[in-house]
PDB file of C-alpha atoms in Angstrom:
ATOM      1  CA  MET A 644     -11.311 125.769  -6.024  1.00  0.00           C
ATOM      2  CA  LYS A 645     -10.245 126.183  -9.410  1.00  0.00           C
ATOM      3  CA  PHE A 646     -10.217 123.229 -12.222  1.00  0.00           C
ATOM      4  CA  LEU A 647      -9.690 122.854 -15.646  1.00  0.00           C
ATOM      5  CA  ALA A 648     -12.009 120.336 -17.851  1.00  0.00           C
ATOM      6  CA  ILE A 649     -10.324 119.290 -20.950  1.00  0.00           C
ATOM      7  CA  ASP A 650     -11.743 117.345 -23.980  1.00  0.00           C
ATOM      8  CA  PHE A 651      -9.546 116.060 -26.849  1.00  0.00           C
ATOM      9  CA  GLU A 652     -10.732 114.849 -30.364  1.00  0.00           C
ATOM     10  CA  THR A 653      -8.089 113.061 -32.268  1.00  0.00           C
ATOM     11  CA  ALA A 654      -7.687 112.274 -36.052  1.00  0.00           C
ATOM     12  CA  ASN A 655      -6.372 108.910 -35.664  1.00  0.00           C
ATOM     13  CA  LYS A 656      -5.444 106.167 -33.192  1.00  0.00           C
ATOM     14  CA  TYR A 657      -2.148 108.034 -32.339  1.00  0.00           C
ATOM     15  CA  ASP A 658      -2.081 110.089 -29.177  1.00  0.00           C
ATOM     16  CA  THR A 659      -0.262 112.826 -30.909  1.00  0.00           C
ATOM     17  CA  SER A 660      -3.072 113.157 -33.502  1.00  0.00           C
ATOM     18  CA  ALA A 661      -5.088 115.828 -31.733  1.00  0.00           C
ATOM     19  CA  CYS A 662      -7.230 117.807 -33.920  1.00  0.00           C
ATOM     20  CA  ALA A 663      -9.352 119.624 -31.353  1.00  0.00           C
ATOM     21  CA  ILE A 664      -9.286 120.762 -27.903  1.00  0.00           C
ATOM     22  CA  GLY A 665     -12.041 121.931 -25.406  1.00  0.00           C
ATOM     23  CA  LEU A 666     -11.323 123.843 -22.056  1.00  0.00           C
ATOM     24  CA  ALA A 667     -13.862 124.825 -19.557  1.00  0.00           C
ATOM     25  CA  PHE A 668     -12.077 126.574 -16.492  1.00  0.00           C
ATOM     26  CA  VAL A 669     -14.416 126.472 -13.073  1.00  0.00           C
ATOM     27  CA  GLU A 670     -13.565 128.795 -10.255  1.00  0.00           C
ATOM     28  CA  ASN A 671     -15.861 128.750  -7.017  1.00  0.00           C
ATOM     29  CA  GLY A 672     -18.217 126.369  -8.880  1.00  0.00           C
ATOM     30  CA  ASN A 673     -18.688 128.646 -11.736  1.00  0.00           C
ATOM     31  CA  ILE A 674     -17.348 128.193 -15.499  1.00  0.00           C
ATOM     32  CA  ILE A 675     -15.693 131.389 -16.159  1.00  0.00           C
ATOM     33  CA  TYR A 676     -14.044 130.574 -19.377  1.00  0.00           C
ATOM     34  CA  ARG A 677     -14.841 127.953 -22.153  1.00  0.00           C
ATOM     35  CA  ASP A 678     -13.286 127.866 -25.733  1.00  0.00           C
ATOM     36  CA  ALA A 679     -12.345 125.190 -28.318  1.00  0.00           C
ATOM     37  CA  PHE A 680      -9.491 125.227 -30.645  1.00  0.00           C
ATOM     38  CA  LEU A 681      -8.814 123.336 -33.695  1.00  0.00           C
ATOM     39  CA  ILE A 682      -5.173 121.999 -33.828  1.00  0.00           C
ATOM     40  CA  LYS A 683      -3.051 120.852 -36.885  1.00  0.00           C
ATOM     41  CA  PRO A 684      -1.939 117.245 -36.030  1.00  0.00           C
ATOM     42  CA  PRO A 685       1.585 116.184 -36.928  1.00  0.00           C
ATOM     43  CA  THR A 686       0.204 114.059 -39.830  1.00  0.00           C
ATOM     44  CA  MET A 687      -2.874 114.469 -41.942  1.00  0.00           C
ATOM     45  CA  GLN A 688      -4.288 111.129 -41.571  1.00  0.00           C
ATOM     46  CA  PHE A 689      -7.729 111.418 -40.342  1.00  0.00           C
ATOM     47  CA  ASP A 690      -9.795 108.171 -39.408  1.00  0.00           C
ATOM     48  CA  PHE A 691     -12.199 109.551 -36.945  1.00  0.00           C
ATOM     49  CA  SER A 692     -13.852 112.362 -38.877  1.00  0.00           C
ATOM     50  CA  TRP A 693     -17.131 110.316 -38.980  1.00  0.00           C
ATOM     51  CA  VAL A 694     -17.184 111.019 -35.273  1.00  0.00           C
ATOM     52  CA  HIS A 695     -16.173 114.574 -34.578  1.00  0.00           C
ATOM     53  CA  HIS A 696     -16.628 115.920 -38.019  1.00  0.00           C
ATOM     54  CA  ILE A 697     -13.222 117.419 -38.159  1.00  0.00           C
ATOM     55  CA  TYR A 698     -11.530 116.954 -41.372  1.00  0.00           C
ATOM     56  CA  PRO A 699      -8.032 117.881 -42.846  1.00  0.00           C
ATOM     57  CA  SER A 700      -9.346 120.865 -44.647  1.00  0.00           C
ATOM     58  CA  ASP A 701     -10.701 122.271 -41.475  1.00  0.00           C
ATOM     59  CA  VAL A 702      -7.045 122.202 -39.687  1.00  0.00           C
ATOM     60  CA  LYS A 703      -4.724 122.505 -42.394  1.00  0.00           C
ATOM     61  CA  ASN A 704      -4.433 126.300 -41.549  1.00  0.00           C
ATOM     62  CA  LYS A 705      -4.681 125.951 -37.866  1.00  0.00           C
ATOM     63  CA  PRO A 706      -1.788 126.039 -35.299  1.00  0.00           C
ATOM     64  CA  THR A 707       0.003 122.655 -34.388  1.00  0.00           C
ATOM     65  CA  PHE A 708      -0.213 122.370 -30.400  1.00  0.00           C
ATOM     66  CA  ASP A 709       2.965 123.817 -29.707  1.00  0.00           C
ATOM     67  CA  LYS A 710       1.934 127.179 -31.375  1.00  0.00           C
ATOM     68  CA  LEU A 711      -1.389 126.819 -29.454  1.00  0.00           C
ATOM     69  CA  TRP A 712       0.072 126.182 -26.365  1.00  0.00           C
ATOM     70  CA  PRO A 713       1.246 129.763 -24.992  1.00  0.00           C
ATOM     71  CA  THR A 714      -2.635 130.858 -25.538  1.00  0.00           C
ATOM     72  CA  ILE A 715      -3.998 127.794 -23.582  1.00  0.00           C
ATOM     73  CA  ALA A 716      -1.182 127.174 -20.952  1.00  0.00           C
ATOM     74  CA  PRO A 717      -2.284 129.957 -18.348  1.00  0.00           C
ATOM     75  CA  TYR A 718      -5.623 127.927 -17.723  1.00  0.00           C
ATOM     76  CA  PHE A 719      -3.556 124.839 -17.155  1.00  0.00           C
ATOM     77  CA  GLU A 720      -1.054 126.742 -15.008  1.00  0.00           C
ATOM     78  CA  ARG A 721      -4.179 128.332 -13.029  1.00  0.00           C
ATOM     79  CA  ALA A 722      -6.071 124.991 -12.119  1.00  0.00           C
ATOM     80  CA  ASP A 723      -5.642 122.935  -8.723  1.00  0.00           C
ATOM     81  CA  PHE A 724      -6.583 119.817 -10.769  1.00  0.00           C
ATOM     82  CA  PHE A 725      -7.769 118.703 -14.388  1.00  0.00           C
ATOM     83  CA  VAL A 726     -11.151 116.851 -15.192  1.00  0.00           C
ATOM     84  CA  ALA A 727     -11.884 115.031 -18.149  1.00  0.00           C
ATOM     85  CA  HIS A 728     -14.630 112.319 -18.967  1.00  0.00           C
ATOM     86  CA  ASN A 729     -12.506 109.208 -19.550  1.00  0.00           C
ATOM     87  CA  ALA A 730      -9.385 111.006 -18.098  1.00  0.00           C
ATOM     88  CA  SER A 731      -6.981 108.419 -19.076  1.00  0.00           C
ATOM     89  CA  PHE A 732      -7.627 109.000 -22.750  1.00  0.00           C
ATOM     90  CA  ASP A 733      -7.274 112.945 -22.205  1.00  0.00           C
ATOM     91  CA  LYS A 734      -4.326 112.711 -19.968  1.00  0.00           C
ATOM     92  CA  ARG A 735      -2.343 110.186 -22.418  1.00  0.00           C
ATOM     93  CA  VAL A 736      -3.047 112.827 -25.191  1.00  0.00           C
ATOM     94  CA  LEU A 737      -1.916 115.480 -23.394  1.00  0.00           C
ATOM     95  CA  TYR A 738       1.094 113.957 -22.164  1.00  0.00           C
ATOM     96  CA  ALA A 739       2.005 112.487 -25.503  1.00  0.00           C
ATOM     97  CA  LEU A 740       1.633 116.155 -27.113  1.00  0.00           C
ATOM     98  CA  CYS A 741       3.663 117.744 -24.528  1.00  0.00           C
ATOM     99  CA  GLU A 742       6.442 115.070 -24.962  1.00  0.00           C
ATOM    100  CA  TYR A 743       6.403 115.504 -28.763  1.00  0.00           C
ATOM    101  CA  TYR A 744       6.701 119.151 -28.800  1.00  0.00           C
ATOM    102  CA  ASN A 745       9.144 119.452 -25.693  1.00  0.00           C
ATOM    103  CA  ILE A 746       6.770 121.028 -23.598  1.00  0.00           C
ATOM    104  CA  PRO A 747       6.981 120.572 -19.793  1.00  0.00           C
ATOM    105  CA  LYS A 748       3.982 118.365 -18.723  1.00  0.00           C
ATOM    106  CA  PRO A 749       1.429 119.844 -16.268  1.00  0.00           C
ATOM    107  CA  GLU A 750       1.847 118.045 -12.989  1.00  0.00           C
ATOM    108  CA  GLN A 751      -1.874 118.648 -11.376  1.00  0.00           C
ATOM    109  CA  LYS A 752      -3.805 115.458 -10.698  1.00  0.00           C
ATOM    110  CA  PHE A 753      -6.575 114.200 -13.129  1.00  0.00           C
ATOM    111  CA  GLU A 754     -10.216 113.301 -12.080  1.00  0.00           C
ATOM    112  CA  CYS A 755     -12.287 111.291 -13.954  1.00  0.00           C
ATOM    113  CA  THR A 756     -16.041 112.293 -14.420  1.00  0.00           C
ATOM    114  CA  VAL A 757     -16.862 108.512 -15.939  1.00  0.00           C
ATOM    115  CA  ILE A 758     -15.647 107.164 -12.708  1.00  0.00           C
ATOM    116  CA  LEU A 759     -17.113 109.664 -10.493  1.00  0.00           C
ATOM    117  CA  SER A 760     -20.810 109.241 -12.421  1.00  0.00           C
ATOM    118  CA  ARG A 761     -20.509 105.702 -11.272  1.00  0.00           C
ATOM    119  CA  LYS A 762     -19.320 105.902  -7.752  1.00  0.00           C
ATOM    120  CA  VAL A 763     -20.923 109.215  -6.820  1.00  0.00           C
ATOM    121  CA  PHE A 764     -24.186 109.099  -8.809  1.00  0.00           C
ATOM    122  CA  LYS A 765     -24.430 105.123  -9.033  1.00  0.00           C
ATOM    123  CA  LEU A 766     -24.757 105.457 -12.953  1.00  0.00           C
ATOM    124  CA  GLN A 767     -24.256 102.250 -14.632  1.00  0.00           C
ATOM    125  CA  LYS A 768     -24.220 103.815 -18.057  1.00  0.00           C
ATOM    126  CA  ALA A 769     -21.696 106.735 -17.685  1.00  0.00           C
ATOM    127  CA  SER A 770     -20.894 107.722 -21.310  1.00  0.00           C
ATOM    128  CA  LEU A 771     -20.980 111.593 -21.696  1.00  0.00           C
ATOM    129  CA  ASP A 772     -24.159 111.687 -23.590  1.00  0.00           C
ATOM    130  CA  LYS A 773     -25.724 109.434 -21.015  1.00  0.00           C
ATOM    131  CA  VAL A 774     -24.519 111.461 -17.814  1.00  0.00           C
ATOM    132  CA  SER A 775     -25.339 114.755 -19.547  1.00  0.00           C
ATOM    133  CA  LYS A 776     -28.922 113.597 -20.312  1.00  0.00           C
ATOM    134  CA  HIS A 777     -29.297 112.255 -16.557  1.00  0.00           C
ATOM    135  CA  PHE A 778     -28.601 115.894 -15.616  1.00  0.00           C
ATOM    136  CA  ASP A 779     -30.125 117.838 -18.167  1.00  0.00           C
ATOM    137  CA  ILE A 780     -26.882 119.250 -19.531  1.00  0.00           C
ATOM    138  CA  PRO A 781     -26.669 120.507 -23.129  1.00  0.00           C
ATOM    139  CA  LEU A 782     -24.315 118.715 -25.216  1.00  0.00           C
ATOM    140  CA  ASN A 783     -23.225 118.677 -28.727  1.00  0.00           C
ATOM    141  CA  HIS A 784     -21.177 115.360 -28.320  1.00  0.00           C
ATOM    142  CA  HIS A 785     -17.839 115.261 -29.891  1.00  0.00           C
ATOM    143  CA  GLU A 786     -17.459 118.897 -30.155  1.00  0.00           C
ATOM    144  CA  ALA A 787     -14.515 119.452 -27.899  1.00  0.00           C
ATOM    145  CA  GLY A 788     -15.893 122.693 -26.160  1.00  0.00           C
ATOM    146  CA  SER A 789     -19.393 121.371 -25.453  1.00  0.00           C
ATOM    147  CA  ASP A 790     -17.689 118.157 -24.098  1.00  0.00           C
ATOM    148  CA  ALA A 791     -15.444 120.094 -22.015  1.00  0.00           C
ATOM    149  CA  GLU A 792     -18.329 122.152 -20.615  1.00  0.00           C
ATOM    150  CA  ALA A 793     -20.689 118.947 -19.831  1.00  0.00           C
ATOM    151  CA  CYS A 794     -17.820 117.419 -18.125  1.00  0.00           C
ATOM    152  CA  ALA A 795     -17.079 120.835 -16.035  1.00  0.00           C
ATOM    153  CA  ARG A 796     -20.929 120.840 -15.145  1.00  0.00           C
ATOM    154  CA  ILE A 797     -20.688 117.059 -14.224  1.00  0.00           C
ATOM    155  CA  MET A 798     -17.622 117.721 -11.788  1.00  0.00           C
ATOM    156  CA  ILE A 799     -19.475 120.937 -10.359  1.00  0.00           C
ATOM    157  CA  LYS A 800     -22.578 118.333  -9.410  1.00  0.00           C
ATOM    158  CA  VAL A 801     -19.799 115.830  -8.094  1.00  0.00           C
ATOM    159  CA  ILE A 802     -18.576 118.807  -5.680  1.00  0.00           C
ATOM    160  CA  GLU A 803     -21.960 120.123  -4.728  1.00  0.00           C
ATOM    161  CA  THR A 804     -22.675 116.399  -3.639  1.00  0.00           C
ATOM    162  CA  PHE A 805     -20.165 116.759  -0.876  1.00  0.00           C
ATOM    163  CA  GLU A 806     -20.602 120.234   0.208  1.00  0.00           C
TER     164      GLU A 806
END
């Protein structure tokens, strides 16, 4: 089983404003690839820098999503499914970026570790920081690579529960 945990950070309320993406690719229960990339969004309106500490100066010379896509697409293509913490957000951002840049949308299913944390582990408070703390998973919250890795580790725990 192979899956890709993803996490987007956005500059503002628009789904196309991704300014970072974190990826953690899992194969047979092991994280075999983890990385994070800064992305230059279509506009440089940054309203959420206070959350993720990414500023226009950090991304002004970074690739736009369409230029980054050839580097990250192989991980999307190899995955049996995707996972994200609050998957509806990350799915919406991914699809908006694909549409904006005329990239075919990946067709794999998304799983949500917020929902799974509540269902499988009966956690009432299922924010990424709370679930990570519950399982002693290291987390630098709102750093896309760290968030993706934490999400991957949560999904591994979910899968192990059913083995």
